[in-house]
Short mmCIF file of C-alpha atoms and ligand atoms in Angstrom, two decimals:
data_model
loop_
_atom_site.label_atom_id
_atom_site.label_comp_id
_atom_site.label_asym_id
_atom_site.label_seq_id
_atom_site.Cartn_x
_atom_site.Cartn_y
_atom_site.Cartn_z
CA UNK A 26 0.00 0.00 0.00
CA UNK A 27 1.59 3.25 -0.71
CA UNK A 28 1.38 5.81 2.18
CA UNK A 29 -0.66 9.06 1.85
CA UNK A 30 1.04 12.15 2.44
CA UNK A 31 2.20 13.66 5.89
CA UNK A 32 0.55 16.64 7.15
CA UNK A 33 1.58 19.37 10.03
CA UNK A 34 -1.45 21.59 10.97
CA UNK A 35 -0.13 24.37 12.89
CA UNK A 36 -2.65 26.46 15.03
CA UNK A 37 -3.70 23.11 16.27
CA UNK A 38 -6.32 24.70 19.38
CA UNK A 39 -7.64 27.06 17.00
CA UNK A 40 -10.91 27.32 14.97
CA UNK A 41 -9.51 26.07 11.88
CA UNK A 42 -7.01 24.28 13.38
CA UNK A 43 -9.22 21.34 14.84
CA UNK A 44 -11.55 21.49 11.80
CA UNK A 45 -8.20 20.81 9.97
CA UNK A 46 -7.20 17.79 11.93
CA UNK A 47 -10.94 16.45 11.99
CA UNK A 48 -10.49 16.64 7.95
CA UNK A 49 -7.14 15.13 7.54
CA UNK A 50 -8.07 12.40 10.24
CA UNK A 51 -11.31 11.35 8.52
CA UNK A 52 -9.37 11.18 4.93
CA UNK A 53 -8.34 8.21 3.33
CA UNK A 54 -6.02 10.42 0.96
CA UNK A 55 -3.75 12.09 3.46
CA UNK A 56 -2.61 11.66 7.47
CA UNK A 57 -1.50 13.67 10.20
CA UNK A 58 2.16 13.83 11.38
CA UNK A 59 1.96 16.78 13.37
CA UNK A 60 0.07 19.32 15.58
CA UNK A 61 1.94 22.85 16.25
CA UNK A 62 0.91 25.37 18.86
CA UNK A 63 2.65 28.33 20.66
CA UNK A 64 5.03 27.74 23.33
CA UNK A 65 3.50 28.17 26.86
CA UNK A 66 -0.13 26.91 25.15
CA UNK A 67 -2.31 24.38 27.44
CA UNK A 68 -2.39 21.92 24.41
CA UNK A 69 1.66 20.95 23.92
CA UNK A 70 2.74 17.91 25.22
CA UNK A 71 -0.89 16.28 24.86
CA UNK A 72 -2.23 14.28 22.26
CA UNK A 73 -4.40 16.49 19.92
CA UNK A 74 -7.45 13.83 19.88
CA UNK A 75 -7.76 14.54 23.21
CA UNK A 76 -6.70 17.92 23.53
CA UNK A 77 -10.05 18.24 21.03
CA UNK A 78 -12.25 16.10 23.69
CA UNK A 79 -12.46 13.05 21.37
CA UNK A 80 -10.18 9.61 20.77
CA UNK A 81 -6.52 10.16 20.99
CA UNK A 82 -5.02 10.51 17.81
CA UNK A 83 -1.35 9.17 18.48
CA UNK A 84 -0.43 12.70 17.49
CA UNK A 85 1.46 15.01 20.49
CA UNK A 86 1.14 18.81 19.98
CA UNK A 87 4.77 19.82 19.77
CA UNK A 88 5.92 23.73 19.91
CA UNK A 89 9.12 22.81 18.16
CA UNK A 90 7.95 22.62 14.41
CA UNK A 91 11.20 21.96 12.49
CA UNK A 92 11.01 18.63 14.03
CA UNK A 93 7.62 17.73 12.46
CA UNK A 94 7.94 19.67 9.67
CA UNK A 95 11.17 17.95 8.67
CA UNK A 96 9.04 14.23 8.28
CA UNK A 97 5.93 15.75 6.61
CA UNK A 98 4.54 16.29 2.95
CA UNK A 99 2.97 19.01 3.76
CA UNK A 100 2.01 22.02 6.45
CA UNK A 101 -1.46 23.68 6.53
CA UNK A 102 -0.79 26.57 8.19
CA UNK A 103 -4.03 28.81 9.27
CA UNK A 104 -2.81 31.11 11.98
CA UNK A 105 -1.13 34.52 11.82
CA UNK A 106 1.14 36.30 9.68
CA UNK A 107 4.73 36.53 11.83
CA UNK A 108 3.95 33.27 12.67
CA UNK A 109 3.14 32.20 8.68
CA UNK A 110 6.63 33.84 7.84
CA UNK A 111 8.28 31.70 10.23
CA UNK A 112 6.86 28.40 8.92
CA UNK A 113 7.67 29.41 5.17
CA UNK A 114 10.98 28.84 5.68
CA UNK A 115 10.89 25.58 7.97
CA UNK A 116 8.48 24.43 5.53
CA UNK A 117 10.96 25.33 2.39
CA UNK A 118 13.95 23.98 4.08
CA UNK A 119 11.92 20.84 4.19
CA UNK A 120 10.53 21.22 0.70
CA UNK A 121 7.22 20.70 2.01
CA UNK A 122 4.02 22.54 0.38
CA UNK A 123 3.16 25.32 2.45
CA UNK A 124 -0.58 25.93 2.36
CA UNK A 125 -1.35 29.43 4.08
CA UNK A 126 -5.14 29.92 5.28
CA UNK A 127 -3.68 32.94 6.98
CA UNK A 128 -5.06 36.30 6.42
CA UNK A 129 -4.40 39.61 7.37
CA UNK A 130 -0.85 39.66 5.69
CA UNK A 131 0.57 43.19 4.56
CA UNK A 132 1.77 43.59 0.92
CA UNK A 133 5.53 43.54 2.88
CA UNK A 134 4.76 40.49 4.29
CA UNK A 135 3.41 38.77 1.40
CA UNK A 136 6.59 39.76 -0.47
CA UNK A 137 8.99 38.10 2.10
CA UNK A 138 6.95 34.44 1.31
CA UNK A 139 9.05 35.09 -2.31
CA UNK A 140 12.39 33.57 -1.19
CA UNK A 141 10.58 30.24 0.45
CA UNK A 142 8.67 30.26 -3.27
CA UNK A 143 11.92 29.56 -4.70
CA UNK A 144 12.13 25.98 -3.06
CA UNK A 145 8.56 24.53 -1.92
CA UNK A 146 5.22 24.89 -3.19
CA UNK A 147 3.24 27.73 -1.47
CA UNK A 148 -0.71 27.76 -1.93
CA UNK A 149 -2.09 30.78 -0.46
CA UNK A 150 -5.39 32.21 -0.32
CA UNK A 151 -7.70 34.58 1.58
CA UNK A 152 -10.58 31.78 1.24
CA UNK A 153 -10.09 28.21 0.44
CA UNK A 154 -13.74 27.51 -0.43
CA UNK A 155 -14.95 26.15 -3.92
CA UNK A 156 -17.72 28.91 -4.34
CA UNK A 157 -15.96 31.81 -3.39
CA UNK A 158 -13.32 31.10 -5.64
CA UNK A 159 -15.81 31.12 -8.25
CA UNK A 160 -17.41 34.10 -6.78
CA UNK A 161 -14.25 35.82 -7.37
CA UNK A 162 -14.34 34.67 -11.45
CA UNK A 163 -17.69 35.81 -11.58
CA UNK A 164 -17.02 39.03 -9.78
CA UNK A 165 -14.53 39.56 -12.17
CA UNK A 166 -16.51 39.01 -15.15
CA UNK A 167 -19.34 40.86 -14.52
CA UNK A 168 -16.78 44.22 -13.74
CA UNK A 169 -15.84 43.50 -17.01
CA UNK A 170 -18.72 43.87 -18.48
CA UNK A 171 -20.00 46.82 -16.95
CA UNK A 172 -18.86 50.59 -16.82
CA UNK A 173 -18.36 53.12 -14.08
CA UNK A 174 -21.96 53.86 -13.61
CA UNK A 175 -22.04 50.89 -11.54
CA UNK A 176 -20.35 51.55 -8.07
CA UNK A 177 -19.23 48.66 -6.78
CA UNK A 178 -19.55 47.63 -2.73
CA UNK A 179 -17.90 44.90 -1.23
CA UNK A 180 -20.30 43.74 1.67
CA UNK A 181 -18.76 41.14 4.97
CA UNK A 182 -19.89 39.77 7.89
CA UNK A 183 -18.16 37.11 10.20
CA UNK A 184 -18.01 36.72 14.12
CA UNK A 185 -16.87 38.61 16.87
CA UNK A 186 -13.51 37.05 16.94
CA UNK A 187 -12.54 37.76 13.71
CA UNK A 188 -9.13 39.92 13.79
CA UNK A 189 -8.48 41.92 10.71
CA UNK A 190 -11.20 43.67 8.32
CA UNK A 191 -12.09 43.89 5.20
CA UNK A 192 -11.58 39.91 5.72
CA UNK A 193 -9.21 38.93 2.87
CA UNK A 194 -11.64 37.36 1.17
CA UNK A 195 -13.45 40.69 0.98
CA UNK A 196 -10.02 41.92 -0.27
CA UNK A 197 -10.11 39.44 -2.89
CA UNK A 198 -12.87 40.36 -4.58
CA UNK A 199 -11.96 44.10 -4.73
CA UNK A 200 -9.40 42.94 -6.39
CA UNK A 201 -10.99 40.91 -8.91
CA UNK A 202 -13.31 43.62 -9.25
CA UNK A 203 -10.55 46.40 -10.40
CA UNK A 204 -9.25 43.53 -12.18
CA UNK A 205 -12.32 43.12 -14.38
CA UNK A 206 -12.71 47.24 -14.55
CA UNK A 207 -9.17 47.50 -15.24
CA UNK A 208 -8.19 49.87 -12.65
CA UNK A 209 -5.90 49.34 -9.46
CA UNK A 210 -7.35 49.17 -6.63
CA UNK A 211 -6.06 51.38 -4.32
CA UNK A 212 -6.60 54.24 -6.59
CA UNK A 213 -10.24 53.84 -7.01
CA UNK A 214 -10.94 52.26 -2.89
CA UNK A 215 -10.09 53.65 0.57
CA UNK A 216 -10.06 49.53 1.70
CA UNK A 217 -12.80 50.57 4.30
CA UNK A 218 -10.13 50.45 6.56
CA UNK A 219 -11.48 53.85 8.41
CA UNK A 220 -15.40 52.80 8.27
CA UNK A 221 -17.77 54.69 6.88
CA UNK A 222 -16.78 57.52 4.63
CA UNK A 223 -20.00 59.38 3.67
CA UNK A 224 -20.09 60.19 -0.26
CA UNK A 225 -18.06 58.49 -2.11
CA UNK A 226 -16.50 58.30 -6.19
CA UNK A 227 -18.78 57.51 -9.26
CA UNK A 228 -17.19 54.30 -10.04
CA UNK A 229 -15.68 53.75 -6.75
CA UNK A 230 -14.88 49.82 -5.10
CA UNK A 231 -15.75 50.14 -1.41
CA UNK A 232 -16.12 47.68 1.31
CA UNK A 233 -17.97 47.39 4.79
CA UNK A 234 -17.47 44.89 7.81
CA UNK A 235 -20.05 43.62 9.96
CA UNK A 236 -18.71 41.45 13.13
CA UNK A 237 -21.53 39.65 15.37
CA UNK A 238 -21.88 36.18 16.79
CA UNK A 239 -20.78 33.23 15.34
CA UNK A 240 -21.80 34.07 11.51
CA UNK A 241 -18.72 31.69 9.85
CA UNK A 242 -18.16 34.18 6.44
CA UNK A 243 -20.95 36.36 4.07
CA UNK A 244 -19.68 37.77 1.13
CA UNK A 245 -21.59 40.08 -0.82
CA UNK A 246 -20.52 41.70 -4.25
CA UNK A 247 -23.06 44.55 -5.03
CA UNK A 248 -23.29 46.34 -8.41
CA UNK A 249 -25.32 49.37 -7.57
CA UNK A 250 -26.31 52.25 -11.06
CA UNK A 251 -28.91 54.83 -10.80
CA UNK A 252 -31.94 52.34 -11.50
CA UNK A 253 -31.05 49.05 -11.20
CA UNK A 254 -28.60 46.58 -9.59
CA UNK A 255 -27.09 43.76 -9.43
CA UNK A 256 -26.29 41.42 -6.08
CA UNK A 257 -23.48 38.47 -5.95
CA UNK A 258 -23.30 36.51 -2.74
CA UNK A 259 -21.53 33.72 -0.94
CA UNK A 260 -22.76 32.32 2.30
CA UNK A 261 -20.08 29.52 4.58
CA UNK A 262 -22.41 28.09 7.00
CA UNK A 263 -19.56 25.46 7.75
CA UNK A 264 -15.65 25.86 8.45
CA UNK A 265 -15.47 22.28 6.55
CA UNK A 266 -15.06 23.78 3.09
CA UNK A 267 -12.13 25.98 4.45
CA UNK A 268 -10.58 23.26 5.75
CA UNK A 269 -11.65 20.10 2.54
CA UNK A 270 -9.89 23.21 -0.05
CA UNK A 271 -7.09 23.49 2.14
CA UNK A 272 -6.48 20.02 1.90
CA UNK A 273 -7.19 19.59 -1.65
CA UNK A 274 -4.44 22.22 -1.92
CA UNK A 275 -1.75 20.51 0.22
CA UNK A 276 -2.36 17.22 -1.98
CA UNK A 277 -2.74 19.13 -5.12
CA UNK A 278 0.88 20.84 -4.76
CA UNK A 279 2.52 17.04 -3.90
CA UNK A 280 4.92 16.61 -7.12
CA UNK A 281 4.84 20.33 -8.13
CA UNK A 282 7.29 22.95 -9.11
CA UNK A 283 8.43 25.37 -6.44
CA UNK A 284 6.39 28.59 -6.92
CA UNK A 285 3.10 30.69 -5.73
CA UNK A 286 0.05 29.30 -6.47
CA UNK A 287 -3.70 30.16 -5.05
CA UNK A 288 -7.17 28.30 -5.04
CA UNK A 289 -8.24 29.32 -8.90
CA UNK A 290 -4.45 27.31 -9.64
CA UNK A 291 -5.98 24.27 -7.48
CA UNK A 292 -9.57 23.96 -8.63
CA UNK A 293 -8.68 25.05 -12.05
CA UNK A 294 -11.54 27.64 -12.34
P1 NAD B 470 -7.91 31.26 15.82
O1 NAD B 470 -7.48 32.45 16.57
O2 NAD B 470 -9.05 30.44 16.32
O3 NAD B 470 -6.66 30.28 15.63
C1 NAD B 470 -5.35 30.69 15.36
C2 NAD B 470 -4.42 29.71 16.07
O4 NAD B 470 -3.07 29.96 15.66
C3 NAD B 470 -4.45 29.87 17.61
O5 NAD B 470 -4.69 28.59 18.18
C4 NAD B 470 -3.06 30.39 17.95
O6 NAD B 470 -2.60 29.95 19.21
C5 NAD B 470 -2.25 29.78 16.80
N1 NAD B 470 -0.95 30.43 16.60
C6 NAD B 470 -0.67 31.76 16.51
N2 NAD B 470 0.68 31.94 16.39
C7 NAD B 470 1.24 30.69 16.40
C8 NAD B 470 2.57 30.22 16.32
N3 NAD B 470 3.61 31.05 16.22
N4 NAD B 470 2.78 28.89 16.37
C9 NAD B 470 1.74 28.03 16.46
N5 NAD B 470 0.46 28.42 16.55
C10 NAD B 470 0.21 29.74 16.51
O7 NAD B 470 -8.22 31.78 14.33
P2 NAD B 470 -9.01 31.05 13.14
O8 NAD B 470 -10.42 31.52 13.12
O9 NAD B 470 -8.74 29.58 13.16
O10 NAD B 470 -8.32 31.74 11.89
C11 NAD B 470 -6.91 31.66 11.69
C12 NAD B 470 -6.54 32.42 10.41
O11 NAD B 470 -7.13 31.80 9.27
C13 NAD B 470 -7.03 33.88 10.40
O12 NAD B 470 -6.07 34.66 9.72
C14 NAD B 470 -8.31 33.78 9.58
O13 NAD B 470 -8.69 34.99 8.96
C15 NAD B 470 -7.90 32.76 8.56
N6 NAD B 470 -9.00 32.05 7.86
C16 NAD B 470 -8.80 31.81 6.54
C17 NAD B 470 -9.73 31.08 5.83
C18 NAD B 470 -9.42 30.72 4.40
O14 NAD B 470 -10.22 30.02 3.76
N7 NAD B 470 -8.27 31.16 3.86
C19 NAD B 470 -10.89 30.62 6.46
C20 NAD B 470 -11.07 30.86 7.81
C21 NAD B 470 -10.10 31.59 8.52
#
């Protein structure tokens, strides 16, 4: 029997994290060699099965991750972006794909992934989800189509926890929106970053947060002209489809050239 590839989750206690090792433990394509948390966390030294309050999985949470690292195929890696810059390059020294969930990551930060590039596989993306990668290709397409008398309003909402807004998901369909328009994005949106603005630009890409409860991800791409619009819209009622793209992206990248890659790469959309 041939063995399935290895897989490290690191952020093993968090949201994603244990949906991540519930996945990779129920799949026949791929196993578990490692759990990675922060040093001082409640979870290292235990085994993660039980750290979850389930069956022990014969896996220990470890805060040293070269030493898993080093014996896996791949790391899924959805936790935060100092600590995603630090598993790049364990993860390239290994050669082992590097698929970042992570969001939140400045344009400085997403340049320093380029030297790990050069020797492992990296598969990043703001959402790992089948239908809001093709609610990016549509989003595109229909910006495409239409001129600047439609504004266009990116529209969130996820739960209290959540740590950085516009969620990059949010941020990725701005961008396929200027994308389709042909404009760049920052001249054309203030990111939302300071709330709400009051007027704003014929033309303009905007975006707006909501936080409450435990709402998992909306996503809402509104085309709005004088007299008529036009609504796209994603709704994640489950963390499972972060976490079944994530691993279709860690065995997706097994055999492939070092390099950046995102979700549209892996589902070939
Ligand atoms: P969370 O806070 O529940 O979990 C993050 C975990 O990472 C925590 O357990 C924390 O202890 C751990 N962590 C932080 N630094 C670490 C380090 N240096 N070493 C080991 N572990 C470390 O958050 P979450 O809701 O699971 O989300 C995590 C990230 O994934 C966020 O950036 C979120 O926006 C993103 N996310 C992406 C997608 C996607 O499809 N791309 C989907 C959901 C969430």
């Amino acid at each position: 029997m041939t063995q399935t590839p290895g897989i490290v989750v690191t952020g093993a206690s968090g949201r994603m994290g244990q949906m991540l090792i519930k996945t990779i433990s129920d799949s026949d394509k791929a196993h578990l060699v490692g759990a990675v948390e922060q040093a001082g966390h409640s979870w290292v030294g235990r085994d993660v099965g039980e750290a979850m309050g389930g069956a022990p999985l014969g896996v220990t949470v470890t805060d040293q991750p070269l030493e898993v690292i080093a014996r896996a195929q791949a790391i899924i890696d959805f936790t935060a972006p100092e600590a995603t810059l630090e598993f790049a390059a364990l993860a390239a020294q290994a050669r082992a794909v590097h698929v970042i969930g992570t969001t939140g990551m400045t344009p400085e930060q997403i340049a320093r992934l380029g030297p790990a590039a050069r020797h492992a596989v990296i598969v990043r993306a703001g959402n790992m989800s089948l239908g809001v990668n093709l609610l990016v290709q549509l989003t595109k397409r229909v910006a495409a189509a239409l001129d600047e008398d439609f504004d266009i309003e990116v529209i969130e909402a996820h739960h209290r926890h959540k740590v950085d807004a516009p969620s990059g998901t949010a941020l990725m369909l701005g961008e396929a929106a200027a994308e389709g328009r042909g404009v760049d994005l920052a001249d054309v949106s203030d990111r939302g970053r300071d709330g709400i603005t009051g007027a704003r630009e014929r033309g303009h890409i905007g975006f707006s947060a909501i936080r409450g409860g435990d709402i998992v991800g909306e996503h809402e791409v509104l085309f709005a002209a004088d007299g008529e619009r036009i609504v796209l819209r994603h709704a994640a009622t489950d963390r499972a489809i972060f976490a079944r793209g994530a691993l279709k992206a860690a065995l997706w990248g097994q055999g492939k050239g070092p390099g950046e890659y995102d979700m549209v790469d892996v589902l070939g959309l």
